[in-house]
Every structure is written in C-alpha cells, then in structure tokens.
CSV table of C-alpha atoms and ligand atoms in Angstrom, one decimal:
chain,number,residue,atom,x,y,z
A,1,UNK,CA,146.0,131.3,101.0
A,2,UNK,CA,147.7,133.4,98.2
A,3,UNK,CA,145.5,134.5,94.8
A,4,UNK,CA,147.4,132.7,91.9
A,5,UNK,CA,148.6,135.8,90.5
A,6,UNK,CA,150.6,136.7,93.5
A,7,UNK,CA,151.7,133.5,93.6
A,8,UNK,CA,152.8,133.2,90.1
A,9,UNK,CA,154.7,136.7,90.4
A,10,UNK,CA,156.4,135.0,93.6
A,11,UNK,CA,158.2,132.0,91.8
A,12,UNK,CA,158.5,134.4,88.8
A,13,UNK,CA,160.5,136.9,90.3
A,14,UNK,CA,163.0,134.0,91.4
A,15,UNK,CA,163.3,132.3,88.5
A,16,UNK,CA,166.1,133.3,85.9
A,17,UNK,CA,167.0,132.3,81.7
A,18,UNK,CA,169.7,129.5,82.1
A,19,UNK,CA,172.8,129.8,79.8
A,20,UNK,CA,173.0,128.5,76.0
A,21,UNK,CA,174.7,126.2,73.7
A,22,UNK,CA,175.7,125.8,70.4
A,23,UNK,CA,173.6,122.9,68.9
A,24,UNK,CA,173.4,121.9,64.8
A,25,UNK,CA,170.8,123.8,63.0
A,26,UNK,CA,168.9,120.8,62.2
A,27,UNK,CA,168.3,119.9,66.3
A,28,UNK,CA,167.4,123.8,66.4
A,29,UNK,CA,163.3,123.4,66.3
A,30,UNK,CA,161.6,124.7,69.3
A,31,UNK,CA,164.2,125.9,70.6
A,32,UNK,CA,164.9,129.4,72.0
A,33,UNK,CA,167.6,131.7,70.5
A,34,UNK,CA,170.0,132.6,72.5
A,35,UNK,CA,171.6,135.4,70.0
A,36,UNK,CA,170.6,138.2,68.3
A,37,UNK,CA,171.3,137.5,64.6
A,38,UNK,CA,172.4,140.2,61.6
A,39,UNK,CA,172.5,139.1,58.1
A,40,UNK,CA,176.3,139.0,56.7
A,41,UNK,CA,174.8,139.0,53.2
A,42,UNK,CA,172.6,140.3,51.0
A,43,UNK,CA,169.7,137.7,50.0
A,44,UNK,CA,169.7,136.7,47.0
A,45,UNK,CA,173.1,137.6,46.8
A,46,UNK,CA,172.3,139.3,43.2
A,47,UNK,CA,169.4,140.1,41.0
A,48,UNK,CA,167.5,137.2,39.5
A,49,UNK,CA,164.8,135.6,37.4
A,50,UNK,CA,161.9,134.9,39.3
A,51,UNK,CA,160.2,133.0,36.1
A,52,UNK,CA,161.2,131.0,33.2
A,53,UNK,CA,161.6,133.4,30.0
A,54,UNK,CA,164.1,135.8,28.7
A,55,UNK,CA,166.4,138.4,30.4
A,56,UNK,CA,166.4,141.8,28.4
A,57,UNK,CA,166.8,145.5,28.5
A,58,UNK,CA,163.2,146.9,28.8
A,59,UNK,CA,164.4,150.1,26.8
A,60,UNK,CA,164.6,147.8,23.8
A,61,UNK,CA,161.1,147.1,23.8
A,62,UNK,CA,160.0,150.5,24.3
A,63,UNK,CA,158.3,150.7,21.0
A,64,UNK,CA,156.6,147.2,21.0
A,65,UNK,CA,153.4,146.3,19.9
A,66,UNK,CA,151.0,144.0,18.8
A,67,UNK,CA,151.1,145.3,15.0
A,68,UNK,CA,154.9,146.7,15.2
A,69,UNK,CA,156.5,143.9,17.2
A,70,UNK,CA,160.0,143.9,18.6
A,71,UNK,CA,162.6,141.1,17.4
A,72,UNK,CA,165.5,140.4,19.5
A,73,UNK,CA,167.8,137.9,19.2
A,74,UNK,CA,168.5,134.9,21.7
A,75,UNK,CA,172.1,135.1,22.2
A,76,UNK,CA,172.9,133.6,25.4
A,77,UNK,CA,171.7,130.9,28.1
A,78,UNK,CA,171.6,131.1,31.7
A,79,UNK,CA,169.6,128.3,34.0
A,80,UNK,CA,170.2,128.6,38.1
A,81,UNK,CA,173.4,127.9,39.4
A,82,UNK,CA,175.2,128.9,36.5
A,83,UNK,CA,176.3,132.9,35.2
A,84,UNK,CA,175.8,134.6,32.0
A,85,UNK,CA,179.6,134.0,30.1
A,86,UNK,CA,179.1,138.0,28.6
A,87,UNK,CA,176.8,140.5,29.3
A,88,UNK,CA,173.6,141.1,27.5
A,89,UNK,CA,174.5,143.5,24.4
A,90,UNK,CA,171.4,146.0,22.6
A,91,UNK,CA,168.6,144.2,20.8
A,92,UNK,CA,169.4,141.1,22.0
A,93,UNK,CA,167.6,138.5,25.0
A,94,UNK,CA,169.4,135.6,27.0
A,95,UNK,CA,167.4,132.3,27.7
A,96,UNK,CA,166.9,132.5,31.5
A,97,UNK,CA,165.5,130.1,34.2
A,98,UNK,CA,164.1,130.8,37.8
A,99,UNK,CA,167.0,131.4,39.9
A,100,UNK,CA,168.9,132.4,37.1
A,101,UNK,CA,171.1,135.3,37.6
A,102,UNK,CA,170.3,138.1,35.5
A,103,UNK,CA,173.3,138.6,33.5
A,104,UNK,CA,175.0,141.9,33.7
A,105,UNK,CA,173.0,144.5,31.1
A,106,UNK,CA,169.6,143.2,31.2
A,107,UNK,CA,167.2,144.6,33.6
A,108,UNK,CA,164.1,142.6,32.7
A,109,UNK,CA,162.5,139.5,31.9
A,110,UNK,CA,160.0,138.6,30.2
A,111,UNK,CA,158.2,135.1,30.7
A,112,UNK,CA,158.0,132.2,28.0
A,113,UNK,CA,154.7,132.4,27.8
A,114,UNK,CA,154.8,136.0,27.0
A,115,UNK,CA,156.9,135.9,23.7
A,116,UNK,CA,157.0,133.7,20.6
A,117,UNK,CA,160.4,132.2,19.1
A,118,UNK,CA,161.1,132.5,15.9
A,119,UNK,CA,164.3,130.8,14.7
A,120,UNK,CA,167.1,132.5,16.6
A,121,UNK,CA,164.9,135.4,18.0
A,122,UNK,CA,162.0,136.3,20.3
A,123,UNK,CA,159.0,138.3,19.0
A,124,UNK,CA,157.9,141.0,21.8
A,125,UNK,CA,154.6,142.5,21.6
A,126,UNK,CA,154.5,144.9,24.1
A,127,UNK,CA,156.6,146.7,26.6
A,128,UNK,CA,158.7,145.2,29.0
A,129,UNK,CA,158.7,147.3,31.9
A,130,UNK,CA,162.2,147.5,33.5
A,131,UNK,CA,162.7,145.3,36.5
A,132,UNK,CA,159.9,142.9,35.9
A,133,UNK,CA,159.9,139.5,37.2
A,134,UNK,CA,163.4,140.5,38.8
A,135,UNK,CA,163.9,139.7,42.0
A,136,UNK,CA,166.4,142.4,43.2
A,137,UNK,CA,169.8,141.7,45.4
A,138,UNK,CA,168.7,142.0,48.9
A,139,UNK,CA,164.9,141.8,48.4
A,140,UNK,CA,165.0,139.0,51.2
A,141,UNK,CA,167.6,140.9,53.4
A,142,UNK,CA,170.6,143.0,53.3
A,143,UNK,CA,173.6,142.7,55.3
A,144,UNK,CA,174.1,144.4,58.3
A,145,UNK,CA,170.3,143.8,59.1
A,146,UNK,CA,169.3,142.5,62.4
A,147,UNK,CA,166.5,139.6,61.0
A,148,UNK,CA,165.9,137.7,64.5
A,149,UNK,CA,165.9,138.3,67.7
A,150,UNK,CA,167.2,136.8,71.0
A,151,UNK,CA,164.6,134.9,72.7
A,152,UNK,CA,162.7,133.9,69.2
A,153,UNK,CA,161.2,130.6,69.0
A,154,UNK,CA,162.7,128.8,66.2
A,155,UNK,CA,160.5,127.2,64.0
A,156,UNK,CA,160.4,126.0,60.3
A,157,UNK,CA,160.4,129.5,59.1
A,158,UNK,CA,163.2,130.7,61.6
A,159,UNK,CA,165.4,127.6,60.8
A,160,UNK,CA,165.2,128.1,56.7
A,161,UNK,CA,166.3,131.7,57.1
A,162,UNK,CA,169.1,130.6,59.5
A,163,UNK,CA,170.3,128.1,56.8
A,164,UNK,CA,169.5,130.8,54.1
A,165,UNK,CA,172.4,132.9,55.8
A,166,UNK,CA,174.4,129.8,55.8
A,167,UNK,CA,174.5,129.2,59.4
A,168,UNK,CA,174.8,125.1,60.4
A,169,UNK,CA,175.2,125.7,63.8
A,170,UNK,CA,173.1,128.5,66.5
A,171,UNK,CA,173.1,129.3,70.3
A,172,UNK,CA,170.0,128.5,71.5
A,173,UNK,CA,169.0,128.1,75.3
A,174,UNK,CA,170.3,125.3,77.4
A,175,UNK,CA,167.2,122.8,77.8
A,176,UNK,CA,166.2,122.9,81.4
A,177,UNK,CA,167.0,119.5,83.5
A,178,UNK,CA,164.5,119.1,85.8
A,179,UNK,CA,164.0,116.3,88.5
A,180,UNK,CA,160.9,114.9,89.9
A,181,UNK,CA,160.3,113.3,92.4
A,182,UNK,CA,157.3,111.0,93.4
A,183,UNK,CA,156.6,110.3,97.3
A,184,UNK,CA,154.4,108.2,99.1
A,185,UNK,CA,154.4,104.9,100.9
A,186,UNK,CA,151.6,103.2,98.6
A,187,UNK,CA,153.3,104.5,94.7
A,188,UNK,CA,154.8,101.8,93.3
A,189,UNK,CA,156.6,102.3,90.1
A,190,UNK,CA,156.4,100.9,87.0
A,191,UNK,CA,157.7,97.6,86.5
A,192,UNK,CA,155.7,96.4,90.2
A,193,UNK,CA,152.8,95.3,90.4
A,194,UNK,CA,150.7,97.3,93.5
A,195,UNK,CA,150.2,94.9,96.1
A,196,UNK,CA,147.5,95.7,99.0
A,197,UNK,CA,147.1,99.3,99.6
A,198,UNK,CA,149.6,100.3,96.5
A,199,UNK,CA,149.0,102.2,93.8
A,200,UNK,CA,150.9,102.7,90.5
A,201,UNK,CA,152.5,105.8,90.0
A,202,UNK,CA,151.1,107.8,87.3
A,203,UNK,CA,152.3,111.7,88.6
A,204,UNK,CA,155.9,110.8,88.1
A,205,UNK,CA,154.9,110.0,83.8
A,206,UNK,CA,152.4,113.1,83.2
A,207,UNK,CA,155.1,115.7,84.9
A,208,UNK,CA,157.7,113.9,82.6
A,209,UNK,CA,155.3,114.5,79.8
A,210,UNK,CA,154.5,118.0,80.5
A,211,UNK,CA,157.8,118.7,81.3
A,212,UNK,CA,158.8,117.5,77.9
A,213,UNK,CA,156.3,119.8,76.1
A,214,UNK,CA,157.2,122.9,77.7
A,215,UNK,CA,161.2,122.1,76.5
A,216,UNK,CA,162.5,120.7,79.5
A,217,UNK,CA,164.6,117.4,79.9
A,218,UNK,CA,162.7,115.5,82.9
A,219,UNK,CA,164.9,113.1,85.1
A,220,UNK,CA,163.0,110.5,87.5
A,221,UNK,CA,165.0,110.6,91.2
A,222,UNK,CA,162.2,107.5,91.7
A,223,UNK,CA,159.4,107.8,94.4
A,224,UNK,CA,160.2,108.4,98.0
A,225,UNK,CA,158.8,106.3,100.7
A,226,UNK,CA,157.1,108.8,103.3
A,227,UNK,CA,160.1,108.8,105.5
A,228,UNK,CA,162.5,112.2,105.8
A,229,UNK,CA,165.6,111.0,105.0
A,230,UNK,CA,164.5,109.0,101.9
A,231,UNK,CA,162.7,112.3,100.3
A,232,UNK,CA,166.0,114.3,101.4
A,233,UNK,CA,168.6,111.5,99.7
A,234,UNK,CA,166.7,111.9,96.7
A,235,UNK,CA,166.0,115.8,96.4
A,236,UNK,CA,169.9,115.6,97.0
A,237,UNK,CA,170.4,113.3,93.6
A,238,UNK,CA,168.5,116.0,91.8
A,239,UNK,CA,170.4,119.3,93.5
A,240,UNK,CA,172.7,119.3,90.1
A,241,UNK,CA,169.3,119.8,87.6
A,242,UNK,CA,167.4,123.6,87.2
A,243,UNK,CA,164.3,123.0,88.6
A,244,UNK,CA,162.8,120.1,91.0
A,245,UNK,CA,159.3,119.2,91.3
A,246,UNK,CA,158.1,116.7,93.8
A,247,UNK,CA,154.4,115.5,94.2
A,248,UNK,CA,152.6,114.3,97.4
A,249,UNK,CA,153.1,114.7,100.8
A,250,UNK,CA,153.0,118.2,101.4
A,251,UNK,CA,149.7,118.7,103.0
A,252,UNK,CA,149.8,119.0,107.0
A,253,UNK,CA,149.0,115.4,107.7
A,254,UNK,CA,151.7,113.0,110.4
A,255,UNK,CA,153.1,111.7,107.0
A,256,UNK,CA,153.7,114.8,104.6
A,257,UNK,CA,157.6,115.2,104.8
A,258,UNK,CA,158.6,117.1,101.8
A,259,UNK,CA,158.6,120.8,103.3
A,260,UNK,CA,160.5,119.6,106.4
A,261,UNK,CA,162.9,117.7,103.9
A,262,UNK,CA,163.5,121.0,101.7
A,263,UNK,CA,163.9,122.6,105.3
A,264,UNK,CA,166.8,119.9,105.8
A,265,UNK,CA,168.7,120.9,102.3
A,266,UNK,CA,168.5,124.6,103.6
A,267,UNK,CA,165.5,125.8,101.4
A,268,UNK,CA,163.8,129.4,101.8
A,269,UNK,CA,160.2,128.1,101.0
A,270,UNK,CA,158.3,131.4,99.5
A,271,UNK,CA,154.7,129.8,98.9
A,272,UNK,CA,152.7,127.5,100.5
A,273,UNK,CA,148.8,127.1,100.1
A,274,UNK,CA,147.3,128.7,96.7
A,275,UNK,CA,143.6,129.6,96.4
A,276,UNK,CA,142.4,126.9,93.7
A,277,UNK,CA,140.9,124.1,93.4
A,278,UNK,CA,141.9,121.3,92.5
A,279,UNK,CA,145.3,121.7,94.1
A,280,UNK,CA,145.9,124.3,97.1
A,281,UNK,CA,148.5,122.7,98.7
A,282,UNK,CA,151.4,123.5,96.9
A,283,UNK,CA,154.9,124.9,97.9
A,284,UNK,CA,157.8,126.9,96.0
A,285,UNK,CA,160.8,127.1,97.6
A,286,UNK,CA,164.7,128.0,96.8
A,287,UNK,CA,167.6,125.8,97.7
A,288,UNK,CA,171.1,128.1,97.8
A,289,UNK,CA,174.2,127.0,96.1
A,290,UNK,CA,177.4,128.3,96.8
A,291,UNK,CA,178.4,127.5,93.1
A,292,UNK,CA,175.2,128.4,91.1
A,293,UNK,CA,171.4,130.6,91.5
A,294,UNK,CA,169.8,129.1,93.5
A,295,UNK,CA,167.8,126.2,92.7
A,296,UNK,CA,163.6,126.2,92.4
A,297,UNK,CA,161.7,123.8,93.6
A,298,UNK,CA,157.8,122.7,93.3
A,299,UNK,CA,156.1,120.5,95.8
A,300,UNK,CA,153.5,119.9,94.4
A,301,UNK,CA,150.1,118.2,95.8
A,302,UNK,CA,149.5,114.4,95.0
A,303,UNK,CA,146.3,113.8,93.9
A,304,UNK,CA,147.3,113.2,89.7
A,305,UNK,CA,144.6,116.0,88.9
A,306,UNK,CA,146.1,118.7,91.1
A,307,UNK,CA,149.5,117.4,90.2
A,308,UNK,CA,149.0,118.5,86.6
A,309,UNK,CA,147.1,121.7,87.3
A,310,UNK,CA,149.6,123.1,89.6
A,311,UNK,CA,152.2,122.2,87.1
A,312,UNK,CA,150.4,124.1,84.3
A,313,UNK,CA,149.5,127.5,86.9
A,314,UNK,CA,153.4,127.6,88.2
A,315,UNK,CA,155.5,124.8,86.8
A,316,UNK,CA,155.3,125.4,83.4
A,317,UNK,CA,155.7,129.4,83.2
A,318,UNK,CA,158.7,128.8,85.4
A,319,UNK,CA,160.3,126.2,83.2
A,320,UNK,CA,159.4,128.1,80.2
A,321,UNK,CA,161.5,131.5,81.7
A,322,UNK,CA,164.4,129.1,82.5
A,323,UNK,CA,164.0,127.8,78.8
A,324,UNK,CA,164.1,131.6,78.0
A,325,UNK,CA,160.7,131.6,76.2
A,326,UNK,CA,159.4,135.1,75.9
A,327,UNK,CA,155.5,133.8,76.4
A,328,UNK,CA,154.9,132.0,79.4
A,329,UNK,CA,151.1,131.8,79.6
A,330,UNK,CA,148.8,129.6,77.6
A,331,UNK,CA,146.6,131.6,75.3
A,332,UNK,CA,143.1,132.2,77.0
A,333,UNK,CA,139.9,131.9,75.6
A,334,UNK,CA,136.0,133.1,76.1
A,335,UNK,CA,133.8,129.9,75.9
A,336,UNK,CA,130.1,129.7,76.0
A,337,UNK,CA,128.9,127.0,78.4
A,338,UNK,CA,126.5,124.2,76.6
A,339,UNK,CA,125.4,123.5,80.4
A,340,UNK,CA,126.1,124.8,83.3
A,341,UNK,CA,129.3,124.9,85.2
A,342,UNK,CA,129.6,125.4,88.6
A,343,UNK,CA,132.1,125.7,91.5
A,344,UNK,CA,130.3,125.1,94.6
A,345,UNK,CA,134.0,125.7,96.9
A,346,UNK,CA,135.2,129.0,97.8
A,347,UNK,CA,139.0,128.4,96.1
A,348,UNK,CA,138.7,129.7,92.5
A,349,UNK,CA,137.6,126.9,90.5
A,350,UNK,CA,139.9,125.4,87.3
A,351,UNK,CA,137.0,123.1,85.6
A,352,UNK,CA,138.2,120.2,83.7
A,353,UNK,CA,136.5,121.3,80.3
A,354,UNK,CA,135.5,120.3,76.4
A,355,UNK,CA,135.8,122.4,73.9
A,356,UNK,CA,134.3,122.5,70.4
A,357,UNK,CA,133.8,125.3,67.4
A,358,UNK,CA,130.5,126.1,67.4
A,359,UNK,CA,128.8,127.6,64.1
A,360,UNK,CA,129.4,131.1,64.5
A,361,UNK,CA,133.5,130.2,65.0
A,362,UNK,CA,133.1,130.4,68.8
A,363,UNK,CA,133.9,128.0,71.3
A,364,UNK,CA,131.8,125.9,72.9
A,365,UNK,CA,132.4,124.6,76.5
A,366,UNK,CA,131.0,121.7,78.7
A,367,UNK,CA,132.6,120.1,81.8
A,368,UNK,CA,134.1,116.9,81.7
A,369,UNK,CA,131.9,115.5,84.0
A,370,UNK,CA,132.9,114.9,88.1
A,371,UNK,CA,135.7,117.4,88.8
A,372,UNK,CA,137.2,115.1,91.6
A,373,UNK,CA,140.7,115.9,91.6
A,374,UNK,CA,142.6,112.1,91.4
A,375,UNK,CA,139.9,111.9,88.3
A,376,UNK,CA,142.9,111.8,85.4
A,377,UNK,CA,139.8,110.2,83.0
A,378,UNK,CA,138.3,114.0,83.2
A,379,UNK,CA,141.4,115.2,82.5
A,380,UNK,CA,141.9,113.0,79.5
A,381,UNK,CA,138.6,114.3,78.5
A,382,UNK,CA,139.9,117.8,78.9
A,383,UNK,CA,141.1,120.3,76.3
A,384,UNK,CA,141.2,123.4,78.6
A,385,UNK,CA,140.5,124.5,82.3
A,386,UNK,CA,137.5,126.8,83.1
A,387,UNK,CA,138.2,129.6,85.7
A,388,UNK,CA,135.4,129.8,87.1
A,389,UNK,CA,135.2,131.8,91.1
A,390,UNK,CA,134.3,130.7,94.4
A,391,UNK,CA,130.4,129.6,94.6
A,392,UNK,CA,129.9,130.7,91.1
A,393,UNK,CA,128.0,129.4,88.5
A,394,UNK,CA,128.2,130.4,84.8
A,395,UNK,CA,124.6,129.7,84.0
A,396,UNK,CA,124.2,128.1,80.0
A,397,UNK,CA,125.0,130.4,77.6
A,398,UNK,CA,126.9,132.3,79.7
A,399,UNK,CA,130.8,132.9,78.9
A,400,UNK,CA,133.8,131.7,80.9
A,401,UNK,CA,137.6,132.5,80.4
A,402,UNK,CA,139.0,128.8,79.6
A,403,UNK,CA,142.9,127.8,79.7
A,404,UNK,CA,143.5,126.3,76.2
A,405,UNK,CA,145.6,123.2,77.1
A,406,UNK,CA,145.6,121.5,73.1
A,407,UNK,CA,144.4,122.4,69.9
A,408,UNK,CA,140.6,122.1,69.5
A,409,UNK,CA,140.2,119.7,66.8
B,1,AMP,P1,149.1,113.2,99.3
B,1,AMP,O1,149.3,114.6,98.7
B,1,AMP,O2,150.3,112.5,99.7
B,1,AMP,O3,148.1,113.3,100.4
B,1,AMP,O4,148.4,112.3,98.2
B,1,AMP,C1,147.2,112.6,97.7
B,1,AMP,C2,146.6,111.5,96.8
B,1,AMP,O5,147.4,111.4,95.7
B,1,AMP,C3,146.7,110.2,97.5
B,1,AMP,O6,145.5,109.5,97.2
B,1,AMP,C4,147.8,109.5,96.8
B,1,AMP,O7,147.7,108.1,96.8
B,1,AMP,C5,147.8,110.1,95.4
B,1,AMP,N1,149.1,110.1,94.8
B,1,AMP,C6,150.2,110.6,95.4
B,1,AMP,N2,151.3,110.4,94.6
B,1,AMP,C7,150.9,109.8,93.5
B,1,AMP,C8,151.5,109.3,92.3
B,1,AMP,N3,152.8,109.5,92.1
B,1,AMP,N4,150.8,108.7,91.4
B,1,AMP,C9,149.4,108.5,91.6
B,1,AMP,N5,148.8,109.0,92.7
B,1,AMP,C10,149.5,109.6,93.6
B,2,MG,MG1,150.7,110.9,100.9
C-alpha cells in the first residue's frame, strides 16, 4: 500500500497538458489559456471624461473663487463615441460626457454638478486641478504589455479584457475526452430495469458529472460484463480519448478482470492499492501509442462511494493537468468537529463530512452519519471529506483538515 502523496506524484509525473484550440471568445469561460497575451493597444485608446461636466484647461481657473469666480464660455460638445470638431481654445469649456474624449487642449474636467450655467457660459468657483476626472490613455493598459498569462483561468473578468483588446477568438486548452467505463455482471444501465441480482448503474453518471466539473468531456464505452474480452473491446473503443477511467472489478477476487485486461492492451500499470479508506483498490496504469503520449488510465474501485473519492484524490488533479489548470488541489480547510469523528481502520480515513459557518467565521464539521463506502446518501450529505489517520479520533472541539468539495452555503 502506497501513502496518497506518493501515489498522486506517481500519476502526476505521467500526466502531460494536451494541445489547444482556437474557440470564440464567448465559449471561452472556464477555460484554460493556452497563450500568453500582450496588449496591441493602449486602453482607452486616449484620454477621457470619467464624469458628466465640462472639459477645460485647469490653468484657466487658476485664480477661481467663490467671491472672484471664473467665467468661461461653453463652446463645444462632445458625448462618447463622438470627437471634439476643434480643439478647446483659452477661456473657454466644451460640454463633455463619460466616455467622451477629451478634446485636444483641455486637460480637465470639471463635473456638472460642480459649476453653474449661465447663458452661454459656466461659472467656476474654484480651481480645477489639471487632470481631474481624466482618465489618461493607457490607464487600463499600454501596448506592448503582457496582461495574461498562459495557463490563466478565464473568467468574466479575463473574458471582458480579452474583448476589451478586441480579441473574438483565443487558444485555450483542448477539453480532455475521457472514457469510462462501468464493469460488472449485475450493473444494468439506464433505460433497464435490474432484474434479480442487478443493480442500476450509478458510478458511470457521478464520474460523468465530476468529469464535467473539473473541464473534461466524459464519453460512456457502456458497462462491461465481468468477462476479459468484453472489458478489453471496450477499453479499446476508448484508446482514441486522454484519459480512461473504469470502476469495479479490480480487487483480487475470481471475477476482477480489469488489470489483466489493461495487461492485454499492453499497459505498464504504476499503482495499485492506496492507503485510504474508502477506496484502496485502485490502479493507474499507461497504455503506449505509437502515434501519441501514452494514454492514462484509472481503474478505479466499484463501490459508488470509493468510486468518487478516488476520482477526487487522483482523477481529478490528473484531468485538471491535462486541462492545463495551474491548481490541481481542492482548497483545504481546518474544521472544528461538533461531535466526534473517528476512523477505527488503519488506511487514512476520508470522512464523509457537513460543514457550516460557525459564529466566529469558522467552520464547523460533523460526519454525515455511517461512512459505509456504497453509502452515495452520505455522500449527498457531504460538502467535504475529513482526513482523519488510522485509529484516530478527533475528539469534539478538536480540528481536522477537511477537503472542500462545494461551497458551504
Ligand atoms: P467490485 O469493485 O466489482 O467488487 O464492486 C464493488 C461494489 O460496487 C459491488 O457491490 C458492486 O455491485 C458495486 N458497483 C460496481 N459498479 C457499480 C456501478 N457502476 N454502479 C453502482 N454500483 C456499482
Ligand atoms: Mg464486481
């Protein structure tokens, strides 16, 4: 039995960022940039108003006060998306609008609400200080400036600059394919109804789902009887996708045929048994191509509980490397346990946990009742895992590391 973090590092260190594509801007959200982007402009591309009032030149009202006010007259107009039609001359103001550019000799303006109009001139009470409520050419960002990085997440923010620079289209990293693959004589899939000894199969839907989540496109190769060449006919559907996952049948009983089926398609298995609970049997293997990297693959343990864990411990960080995602860990948190929560085995424990804010802003944790791992109600139930050591108990009040899975609400 391997420690997780060895066996993490393992399947990291054979796991590689896939290629990219160019996709629309607006398809661009959570997805991973592929290129490192400069600014080809300055933004804004020239000084302009940042409120509704009057462009001037702030020498002019150098001598302004409340007794001794300065008159100048209104003597052009400019709103946004439109240019002054002359520049601004001495004692004089132009009507200007947010967004408007500041027409060429003025260096000011002044809001509406600063000044009062008197027929064809404004009244100025006070000094203007030069280069107020201007916003300067290249306050945003000046060409030749590198503004994001490859392997950035793109997200609202990310996007709008993107469009800001006029970009409609950006290389972002390919989404990951990845096949799974259920196994066992009594999964039925959806559609049948489980006659005696069957059950439905639920691990091929939650590894679609958390596939999904992490970026990746999940394609069902169906569930595999527990016979060789069925598992190996449809591993081989799947040998054109970047990852495959399979659940069941790779413990050590007389009808667990996945390992000897990735034996069949020529895999170099690096992992097999992981000290955890729920889930130690799990394998990682490689399948060579002559044509492309080698291809990973997960057999991962059937019960649906240790199905999902595994996925979240080795799964996931490898499909978010392929993805090219710069974080591949969940954040970590320190709970204090309402009750107790113990681990009784000697694998390190991943509790099935609760979480809540308590008053002080902390979080609060209590086990989702019994950890049994084909319990998928407790997982339901769960908003992160607990990792808690072998025979250990974290007595009330005490603090645990917990896996955030979702958002605490
Ligand atoms: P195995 O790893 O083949 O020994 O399976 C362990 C347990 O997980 C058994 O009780 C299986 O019935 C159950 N199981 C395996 N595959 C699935 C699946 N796709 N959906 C739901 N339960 C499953
Ligand atoms: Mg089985």
């Amino acid at each position: 039995m391997i420690p997780v973090e060895a066996a993490l590092e393992r399947i990291l260190a054979r796991v590689g960022v896939l290629g990219d594509e160019q996709v629309p801007l607006a398809r661009a959200l959570h997805r991973v940039l592929a290129e490192s982007v400069v600014s080809d402009l300055d933004l804004p591309p020239w000084p302009n108003s940042s409120m509704d009032g009057y462009a001037l030149r702030g020498a002019d009202t150098r001598r302004a006060s409340a007794p001794a006010p300065v008159r100048l007259t209104i003597a052009g107009r400019v709103a946004a998306g439109h240019v002054a039609l002359r520049a601004l001359g001495g004692g004089e103001a132009f009507r200007i609008f947010t967004g408007g550019p500041l027409p060429e000799g003025a260096d000011s303006v002044i809001p509406q609400e600063n000044v009062s109009v008197d027929g064809g001139a404004i009244v100025v009470s006070h000094p203007v200080k030069t280069g107020d409520f201007v916003r300067p050419r290249g306050e945003d960002m000046r060409a030749g400036e590198g503004v994001l990085e490859r392997g950035r997440l793109l997200g609202p923010a990310e996007l709008g600059l993107l469009a800001g620079l006029g970009r409609s289209q950006v290389r972002v990293i390919r989404r990951p394919r990845v096949g799974i693959l259920s196994t066992g004589d009594e999964i039925v899939d959806l559609g049948w109804r489980p006659g005696p000894g069957q059950i439905s199969n639920s691990n091929t839907y939650t590894l679609m789902a958390q596939i999904y989540e992490a970026g990746g496109d999940p394609i069902s190769l169906g569930v595999a009887a527990d016979r060789l060449e069925d598992i190996e006919t449809r591993l081989r559907w799947g040998l054109d996708c970047d990852l495959l996952i399979s659940s069941a049948g790779v413990s050590v009983g007389e009808h667990d045929f996945v390992k000897a089926a990735l034996e069949r398609l020529g895999a170099e298995q690096h992992l097999w048994l992981v000290d955890m609970r729920p889930g130690k049997p799990i394998a990682f293997a490689t399948i060579p191509s002559a044509s492309k990297r080698a291809l990973p693959v997960f057999a991962l343990p059937g019960n649906p509980v240790s199905a999902m864990v595994t996925f979240e411990l080795f799964a996931r960080p490898a499909l978010l490397r392929l993805g090219g995602h710069a974080r591949l860990q969940r954040p970590v948190v320190r709970a204090r346990a309402d009750a107790h929560i113990a681990n009784p085995g000697k694998r390190r424990g991943y509790l099935r946990v609760t979480l809540s804010v308590g008053e002080d802003g902390g979080y609060r944790a209590r086990l989702t009742g019994d950890q049994s791992s084909g319990i998928l109600r407790s997982m339901v139930a769960a908003d992160g895992l607990a990792v808690v050591p072998g025979d250990t108990t974290v007595e009330a009040g005490g603090t645990v590391p917990v896996i955030l899975l979702r958002e605490v609400r």
